[in-house]
């Protein structure tokens, strides 16, 4: 029987993430582990989001569900970007139908001081879950993840989800010293949390800067990029692929790449061949519009063909949606996409 290390070495996902030849274009979906699956909803009934993230039995099962159902080329660790803060004692929770909500939004240095460093002792369930998953997954890689400093900071400053990030931007420009102190602490949180996942066996990591698209390139470069770069640099020595993703970040793709990512995620607004021109010669991830999941197969198939063709411009291509799986997506459609991508892109042996 081949070892897990040997099997992982042949993983299409990891090969593509390193820009190496692949047997087929690998495919996985952001938010594949969770809300769209009926088996997930049944398992989560009566259990809060953050509680479910702290129970290894649930984390392992939920992470494995889409791998079993779809046959995707990678698993994404089931967690939430605010979990490390909550685990370190910060007063933040996830309100159903709303998202992360903070009891006392950060307004001053005392608020920043309340964001304490995260240690492995704060998240023993993460270590336990990852170790169990690596054993269960065998040759299928596990992707660990964390929230990027800006996106997590936006929740802490705004007090919850925001459409315009007005308070966050006001802090950046009005009190840059306070902003950089907060972002630096959150970079340390991400580094610590991602290190725990990698050391427990995760094969790759993804840093989600989901809301960075609300920034101008100038503001991103000045206020955000140094802190994301700190995260990527700190993880460089592990030798695992580091992926960076945000929504509506077409104007930021070059900067997000320069922050240190090995793979850049692209949402549906920028074609992959154009993304190559903005990012440079790096593997890309993306980028089917999630809305297409509801359009019928006759509309989906040509879009997949287009994306696969455009993805050939990059040294490596990992097929994904341009954002997370919508909660009301049909799992049968997602399963069909996986099979189609893997079959359509398969290399014919010489």
CSV table of C-alpha atoms in Angstrom, one decimal:
chain,number,residue,atom,x,y,z
A,1,UNK,CA,0.0,0.0,0.0
A,2,UNK,CA,1.5,3.4,-1.0
A,3,UNK,CA,2.3,5.8,1.9
A,4,UNK,CA,0.2,8.9,2.5
A,5,UNK,CA,3.3,11.0,1.6
A,6,UNK,CA,3.7,9.3,-1.7
A,7,UNK,CA,-0.1,9.6,-2.5
A,8,UNK,CA,0.0,13.3,-1.6
A,9,UNK,CA,3.0,13.8,-3.9
A,10,UNK,CA,0.8,12.7,-6.8
A,11,UNK,CA,-2.2,14.9,-5.7
A,12,UNK,CA,-3.5,16.9,-8.7
A,13,UNK,CA,-4.3,19.8,-6.4
A,14,UNK,CA,-0.7,20.0,-4.9
A,15,UNK,CA,0.8,19.5,-8.4
A,16,UNK,CA,-1.2,22.3,-9.8
A,17,UNK,CA,-0.5,24.6,-6.8
A,18,UNK,CA,3.2,24.2,-7.6
A,19,UNK,CA,2.8,24.7,-11.3
A,20,UNK,CA,3.7,21.1,-12.2
A,21,UNK,CA,2.0,18.8,-14.8
A,22,UNK,CA,-1.3,17.3,-13.6
A,23,UNK,CA,-3.3,14.3,-14.7
A,24,UNK,CA,-6.4,16.5,-14.7
A,25,UNK,CA,-7.3,20.0,-13.6
A,26,UNK,CA,-8.0,19.7,-9.9
A,27,UNK,CA,-11.3,20.9,-8.5
A,28,UNK,CA,-12.7,21.8,-5.1
A,29,UNK,CA,-15.2,24.4,-3.9
A,30,UNK,CA,-14.9,27.1,-1.3
A,31,UNK,CA,-17.6,26.4,1.4
A,32,UNK,CA,-18.0,22.9,0.0
A,33,UNK,CA,-17.9,21.7,3.7
A,34,UNK,CA,-21.1,22.9,5.0
A,35,UNK,CA,-24.4,24.6,4.4
A,36,UNK,CA,-25.4,23.3,0.9
A,37,UNK,CA,-25.3,19.7,2.0
A,38,UNK,CA,-28.4,18.1,3.6
A,39,UNK,CA,-26.2,15.8,5.6
A,40,UNK,CA,-24.4,18.8,7.0
A,41,UNK,CA,-27.7,20.6,8.0
A,42,UNK,CA,-28.9,17.4,9.7
A,43,UNK,CA,-25.6,17.1,11.7
A,44,UNK,CA,-25.6,20.7,12.7
A,45,UNK,CA,-29.2,20.8,13.9
A,46,UNK,CA,-29.3,22.5,17.3
A,47,UNK,CA,-25.6,23.2,17.4
A,48,UNK,CA,-24.1,26.6,17.0
A,49,UNK,CA,-21.5,27.3,14.3
A,50,UNK,CA,-18.6,28.0,16.7
A,51,UNK,CA,-19.6,25.0,18.9
A,52,UNK,CA,-19.5,22.8,15.9
A,53,UNK,CA,-16.0,24.1,15.0
A,54,UNK,CA,-14.8,23.1,18.5
A,55,UNK,CA,-15.9,19.5,18.3
A,56,UNK,CA,-13.4,17.2,16.4
A,57,UNK,CA,-16.1,14.6,15.8
A,58,UNK,CA,-18.2,17.2,13.9
A,59,UNK,CA,-15.3,18.9,12.2
A,60,UNK,CA,-13.9,15.6,10.8
A,61,UNK,CA,-17.3,14.5,9.6
A,62,UNK,CA,-18.3,17.8,8.0
A,63,UNK,CA,-14.9,18.2,6.3
A,64,UNK,CA,-15.2,14.7,4.8
A,65,UNK,CA,-18.8,15.0,3.6
A,66,UNK,CA,-18.1,16.8,0.3
A,67,UNK,CA,-15.0,14.6,-0.4
A,68,UNK,CA,-17.2,11.5,-0.2
A,69,UNK,CA,-20.1,13.0,-2.1
A,70,UNK,CA,-18.3,14.9,-4.9
A,71,UNK,CA,-14.9,13.3,-5.2
A,72,UNK,CA,-13.2,16.7,-5.1
A,73,UNK,CA,-9.4,16.9,-5.3
A,74,UNK,CA,-8.9,18.6,-1.9
A,75,UNK,CA,-10.7,19.0,1.4
A,76,UNK,CA,-11.1,22.4,3.1
A,77,UNK,CA,-10.9,22.4,6.9
A,78,UNK,CA,-14.3,23.1,8.5
A,79,UNK,CA,-13.9,26.1,10.7
A,80,UNK,CA,-14.6,29.9,10.8
A,81,UNK,CA,-12.2,32.8,10.5
A,82,UNK,CA,-13.2,34.2,13.9
A,83,UNK,CA,-12.6,30.8,15.7
A,84,UNK,CA,-9.1,31.6,16.8
A,85,UNK,CA,-10.2,34.9,18.4
A,86,UNK,CA,-13.1,33.2,20.1
A,87,UNK,CA,-10.8,30.5,21.3
A,88,UNK,CA,-8.4,33.0,22.8
A,89,UNK,CA,-11.3,34.5,24.8
A,90,UNK,CA,-12.3,37.5,22.6
A,91,UNK,CA,-16.0,38.4,22.9
A,92,UNK,CA,-17.1,37.6,19.4
A,93,UNK,CA,-19.9,35.3,18.2
A,94,UNK,CA,-21.6,34.3,15.0
A,95,UNK,CA,-25.3,35.4,14.8
A,96,UNK,CA,-27.3,33.2,12.5
A,97,UNK,CA,-28.4,35.1,9.4
A,98,UNK,CA,-26.0,38.0,10.2
A,99,UNK,CA,-22.4,36.7,10.6
A,100,UNK,CA,-19.7,37.6,13.1
A,101,UNK,CA,-20.9,40.1,15.8
A,102,UNK,CA,-18.6,41.9,18.3
A,103,UNK,CA,-19.9,43.0,21.7
A,104,UNK,CA,-17.5,45.9,22.0
A,105,UNK,CA,-16.1,47.2,18.6
A,106,UNK,CA,-12.5,48.4,18.7
A,107,UNK,CA,-12.2,52.1,19.0
A,108,UNK,CA,-8.9,52.6,20.9
A,109,UNK,CA,-5.6,51.1,22.1
A,110,UNK,CA,-7.4,49.3,24.9
A,111,UNK,CA,-9.6,47.5,22.4
A,112,UNK,CA,-6.5,46.5,20.4
A,113,UNK,CA,-4.8,45.2,23.6
A,114,UNK,CA,-7.8,42.9,24.1
A,115,UNK,CA,-6.8,40.9,21.0
A,116,UNK,CA,-4.3,38.6,22.6
A,117,UNK,CA,-2.0,36.2,20.9
A,118,UNK,CA,-3.3,32.7,20.0
A,119,UNK,CA,-1.4,29.6,21.2
A,120,UNK,CA,-1.8,26.0,20.3
A,121,UNK,CA,-3.2,25.5,23.8
A,122,UNK,CA,-6.2,27.7,22.8
A,123,UNK,CA,-7.1,25.4,19.9
A,124,UNK,CA,-6.5,21.8,20.9
A,125,UNK,CA,-9.5,20.8,18.9
A,126,UNK,CA,-8.0,22.2,15.8
A,127,UNK,CA,-4.9,20.0,16.2
A,128,UNK,CA,-7.0,17.0,17.0
A,129,UNK,CA,-9.3,17.5,14.0
A,130,UNK,CA,-6.5,18.1,11.5
A,131,UNK,CA,-4.6,15.0,12.7
A,132,UNK,CA,-7.7,12.8,12.4
A,133,UNK,CA,-8.5,14.2,9.0
A,134,UNK,CA,-5.1,13.7,7.5
A,135,UNK,CA,-5.4,10.0,8.5
A,136,UNK,CA,-8.9,9.7,7.0
A,137,UNK,CA,-8.1,11.6,3.8
A,138,UNK,CA,-4.9,9.7,2.8
A,139,UNK,CA,-3.9,11.0,-0.6
A,140,UNK,CA,-6.4,13.8,-0.6
A,141,UNK,CA,-4.8,17.0,0.7
A,142,UNK,CA,-6.3,19.1,3.4
A,143,UNK,CA,-6.4,22.8,3.0
A,144,UNK,CA,-6.1,24.8,6.2
A,145,UNK,CA,-7.2,28.4,6.3
A,146,UNK,CA,-7.5,31.6,8.3
A,147,UNK,CA,-8.9,35.1,7.8
A,148,UNK,CA,-6.5,37.8,6.6
A,149,UNK,CA,-5.8,40.7,9.0
A,150,UNK,CA,-8.0,43.3,7.1
A,151,UNK,CA,-11.1,41.1,6.8
A,152,UNK,CA,-11.0,40.0,10.4
A,153,UNK,CA,-10.2,43.6,11.5
A,154,UNK,CA,-13.3,44.9,9.6
A,155,UNK,CA,-15.5,42.8,11.8
A,156,UNK,CA,-13.8,43.9,15.0
A,157,UNK,CA,-13.9,47.6,14.1
A,158,UNK,CA,-17.4,47.7,12.5
A,159,UNK,CA,-18.9,45.4,15.1
A,160,UNK,CA,-20.2,43.1,12.5
A,161,UNK,CA,-20.5,42.7,8.7
A,162,UNK,CA,-20.3,45.9,6.7
A,163,UNK,CA,-21.0,47.0,3.2
A,164,UNK,CA,-18.8,50.1,3.1
A,165,UNK,CA,-16.2,49.5,5.9
A,166,UNK,CA,-16.6,53.2,6.8
A,167,UNK,CA,-15.3,52.9,10.4
A,168,UNK,CA,-12.4,50.7,9.3
A,169,UNK,CA,-11.3,53.1,6.6
A,170,UNK,CA,-11.7,56.0,9.0
A,171,UNK,CA,-9.4,54.3,11.5
A,172,UNK,CA,-6.8,53.5,8.7
A,173,UNK,CA,-6.6,57.1,7.6
A,174,UNK,CA,-7.5,58.9,10.9
A,175,UNK,CA,-5.4,56.8,13.3
A,176,UNK,CA,-2.9,54.8,11.2
A,177,UNK,CA,-0.9,53.9,14.3
A,178,UNK,CA,-3.9,52.2,15.9
A,179,UNK,CA,-4.8,50.5,12.7
A,180,UNK,CA,-1.4,49.0,12.1
A,181,UNK,CA,-1.2,47.9,15.7
A,182,UNK,CA,-4.5,46.0,15.3
A,183,UNK,CA,-3.6,44.6,11.9
A,184,UNK,CA,-0.2,43.4,13.2
A,185,UNK,CA,-1.8,41.6,16.1
A,186,UNK,CA,-4.3,39.9,13.7
A,187,UNK,CA,-1.4,38.9,11.4
A,188,UNK,CA,0.1,37.1,14.5
A,189,UNK,CA,-3.2,35.4,15.1
A,190,UNK,CA,-3.4,34.2,11.5
A,191,UNK,CA,0.3,33.0,11.7
A,192,UNK,CA,-0.3,31.1,14.9
A,193,UNK,CA,-3.5,29.5,13.8
A,194,UNK,CA,-2.2,28.5,10.3
A,195,UNK,CA,1.0,27.1,11.9
A,196,UNK,CA,-1.1,24.8,14.1
A,197,UNK,CA,-2.9,23.5,11.1
A,198,UNK,CA,0.2,22.9,9.1
A,199,UNK,CA,2.1,21.3,11.9
A,200,UNK,CA,-0.9,18.9,12.5
A,201,UNK,CA,-0.7,17.9,8.8
A,202,UNK,CA,-2.5,20.3,6.5
A,203,UNK,CA,-1.0,20.2,3.0
A,204,UNK,CA,-1.7,23.8,2.0
A,205,UNK,CA,-3.2,26.9,3.5
A,206,UNK,CA,-5.5,29.6,2.2
A,207,UNK,CA,-5.6,33.2,3.5
A,208,UNK,CA,-9.1,34.6,3.0
A,209,UNK,CA,-9.1,38.4,2.6
A,210,UNK,CA,-12.8,38.2,1.6
A,211,UNK,CA,-13.6,41.9,1.8
A,212,UNK,CA,-10.3,43.4,0.6
A,213,UNK,CA,-12.2,44.3,-2.7
A,214,UNK,CA,-13.7,47.2,-0.8
A,215,UNK,CA,-10.3,49.0,-0.8
A,216,UNK,CA,-8.5,51.0,-3.4
A,217,UNK,CA,-5.1,49.7,-4.6
A,218,UNK,CA,-3.4,52.6,-2.8
A,219,UNK,CA,-5.1,51.9,0.5
A,220,UNK,CA,-4.5,48.1,0.1
A,221,UNK,CA,-0.8,48.6,-0.5
A,222,UNK,CA,-0.4,51.1,2.4
A,223,UNK,CA,-2.6,49.6,5.1
A,224,UNK,CA,-3.2,45.9,4.3
A,225,UNK,CA,-0.4,44.4,2.1
A,226,UNK,CA,2.4,44.6,4.8
A,227,UNK,CA,0.3,42.6,7.2
A,228,UNK,CA,-0.7,39.9,4.8
A,229,UNK,CA,2.9,39.7,3.6
A,230,UNK,CA,3.9,39.1,7.2
A,231,UNK,CA,1.6,36.1,7.3
A,232,UNK,CA,2.9,34.6,4.1
A,233,UNK,CA,6.6,35.2,5.0
A,234,UNK,CA,6.2,33.6,8.4
A,235,UNK,CA,4.7,30.4,6.8
A,236,UNK,CA,7.3,30.2,3.9
A,237,UNK,CA,9.5,27.8,5.7
A,238,UNK,CA,6.9,25.1,5.9
A,239,UNK,CA,7.1,24.6,2.2
A,240,UNK,CA,3.3,24.2,1.7
A,241,UNK,CA,1.4,26.1,-1.0
A,242,UNK,CA,0.0,29.4,0.2
A,243,UNK,CA,-3.2,30.6,-1.5
A,244,UNK,CA,-4.6,34.1,-1.3
A,245,UNK,CA,-8.2,34.9,-2.1
A,246,UNK,CA,-10.6,37.9,-2.0
A,247,UNK,CA,-13.9,38.9,-3.6
A,248,UNK,CA,-14.1,41.8,-6.1
A,249,UNK,CA,-10.3,42.1,-6.0
A,250,UNK,CA,-9.6,42.4,-9.7
A,251,UNK,CA,-7.8,45.7,-9.2
A,252,UNK,CA,-5.7,44.2,-6.4
A,253,UNK,CA,-4.6,40.9,-7.9
A,254,UNK,CA,-1.1,42.0,-8.6
A,255,UNK,CA,-0.6,43.3,-5.1
A,256,UNK,CA,-2.2,40.2,-3.5
A,257,UNK,CA,0.3,38.2,-5.5
A,258,UNK,CA,3.2,40.4,-4.5
A,259,UNK,CA,2.2,39.9,-0.8
A,260,UNK,CA,3.7,36.4,-1.1
A,261,UNK,CA,1.0,34.0,-2.3
A,262,UNK,CA,2.1,31.0,-4.3
A,263,UNK,CA,-1.4,30.7,-5.8
A,264,UNK,CA,-3.9,33.5,-6.3
A,265,UNK,CA,-7.6,33.0,-6.2
A,266,UNK,CA,-9.7,34.9,-8.8
A,267,UNK,CA,-13.4,35.7,-8.5
A,268,UNK,CA,-15.6,35.5,-11.6
A,269,UNK,CA,-15.2,39.2,-12.6
A,270,UNK,CA,-11.7,38.7,-14.2
A,271,UNK,CA,-11.0,36.0,-16.9
A,272,UNK,CA,-8.1,33.8,-15.9
A,273,UNK,CA,-6.0,34.7,-18.9
A,274,UNK,CA,-6.4,38.4,-18.0
A,275,UNK,CA,-5.6,37.5,-14.4
A,276,UNK,CA,-2.3,35.9,-15.5
A,277,UNK,CA,-1.3,39.3,-16.9
A,278,UNK,CA,-2.1,41.0,-13.6
A,279,UNK,CA,-0.6,38.3,-11.3
A,280,UNK,CA,2.4,37.1,-13.3
A,281,UNK,CA,3.4,33.5,-13.9
A,282,UNK,CA,1.7,31.9,-10.8
A,283,UNK,CA,-0.9,29.2,-10.5
A,284,UNK,CA,-4.4,30.5,-10.3
A,285,UNK,CA,-7.6,29.3,-8.6
A,286,UNK,CA,-11.1,29.9,-9.9
A,287,UNK,CA,-13.4,31.0,-11.2
A,288,UNK,CA,-17.0,29.9,-12.1
A,289,UNK,CA,-19.7,32.5,-11.1
A,290,UNK,CA,-21.7,30.8,-8.3
A,291,UNK,CA,-24.9,32.2,-9.9
A,292,UNK,CA,-24.3,29.8,-12.8
A,293,UNK,CA,-25.1,26.9,-10.5
A,294,UNK,CA,-28.8,27.8,-10.9
A,295,UNK,CA,-28.7,28.4,-14.7
A,296,UNK,CA,-29.0,24.8,-15.9
A,297,UNK,CA,-26.3,22.5,-17.4
A,298,UNK,CA,-26.6,23.9,-20.9
A,299,UNK,CA,-25.4,27.2,-19.5
A,300,UNK,CA,-22.8,25.7,-17.1
A,301,UNK,CA,-20.9,23.4,-19.5
A,302,UNK,CA,-19.7,26.1,-21.9
A,303,UNK,CA,-18.6,28.3,-19.0
A,304,UNK,CA,-16.5,25.4,-17.6
A,305,UNK,CA,-15.0,24.9,-21.0
A,306,UNK,CA,-14.1,28.6,-21.3
A,307,UNK,CA,-12.6,28.7,-17.8
A,308,UNK,CA,-10.5,25.6,-18.5
A,309,UNK,CA,-9.2,27.1,-21.7
A,310,UNK,CA,-8.4,30.4,-20.1
A,311,UNK,CA,-6.7,28.6,-17.2
A,312,UNK,CA,-4.2,27.1,-19.5
A,313,UNK,CA,-2.5,30.5,-19.6
A,314,UNK,CA,-1.3,30.0,-16.0
A,315,UNK,CA,1.5,27.6,-14.9
A,316,UNK,CA,-1.2,25.8,-12.9
A,317,UNK,CA,-5.0,26.0,-12.6
A,318,UNK,CA,-7.2,24.8,-9.7
A,319,UNK,CA,-10.8,24.9,-10.7
A,320,UNK,CA,-13.1,26.5,-8.2
A,321,UNK,CA,-16.1,28.9,-7.9
A,322,UNK,CA,-15.4,32.6,-7.9
A,323,UNK,CA,-16.7,32.7,-4.3
A,324,UNK,CA,-18.3,30.2,-1.8
A,325,UNK,CA,-21.0,27.6,-2.5
A,326,UNK,CA,-24.4,29.3,-2.0
A,327,UNK,CA,-26.5,27.7,0.7
A,328,UNK,CA,-29.3,26.7,-1.7
A,329,UNK,CA,-27.0,25.2,-4.4
A,330,UNK,CA,-28.0,21.8,-5.6
A,331,UNK,CA,-25.4,19.2,-4.5
A,332,UNK,CA,-26.1,17.2,-7.7
A,333,UNK,CA,-25.0,20.1,-9.9
A,334,UNK,CA,-21.8,20.5,-7.9
A,335,UNK,CA,-21.1,16.7,-8.2
A,336,UNK,CA,-21.6,16.9,-12.0
A,337,UNK,CA,-19.2,19.8,-12.2
A,338,UNK,CA,-16.5,17.9,-10.5
A,339,UNK,CA,-16.8,14.9,-12.7
A,340,UNK,CA,-17.0,17.1,-15.9
A,341,UNK,CA,-13.9,19.1,-15.0
A,342,UNK,CA,-11.9,16.0,-14.1
A,343,UNK,CA,-12.9,14.2,-17.2
A,344,UNK,CA,-12.8,17.1,-19.7
A,345,UNK,CA,-9.3,18.1,-18.5
A,346,UNK,CA,-7.8,14.6,-18.3
A,347,UNK,CA,-4.5,14.3,-20.1
A,348,UNK,CA,-4.4,11.5,-22.7
A,349,UNK,CA,-1.5,9.2,-22.0
A,350,UNK,CA,1.2,9.3,-24.8
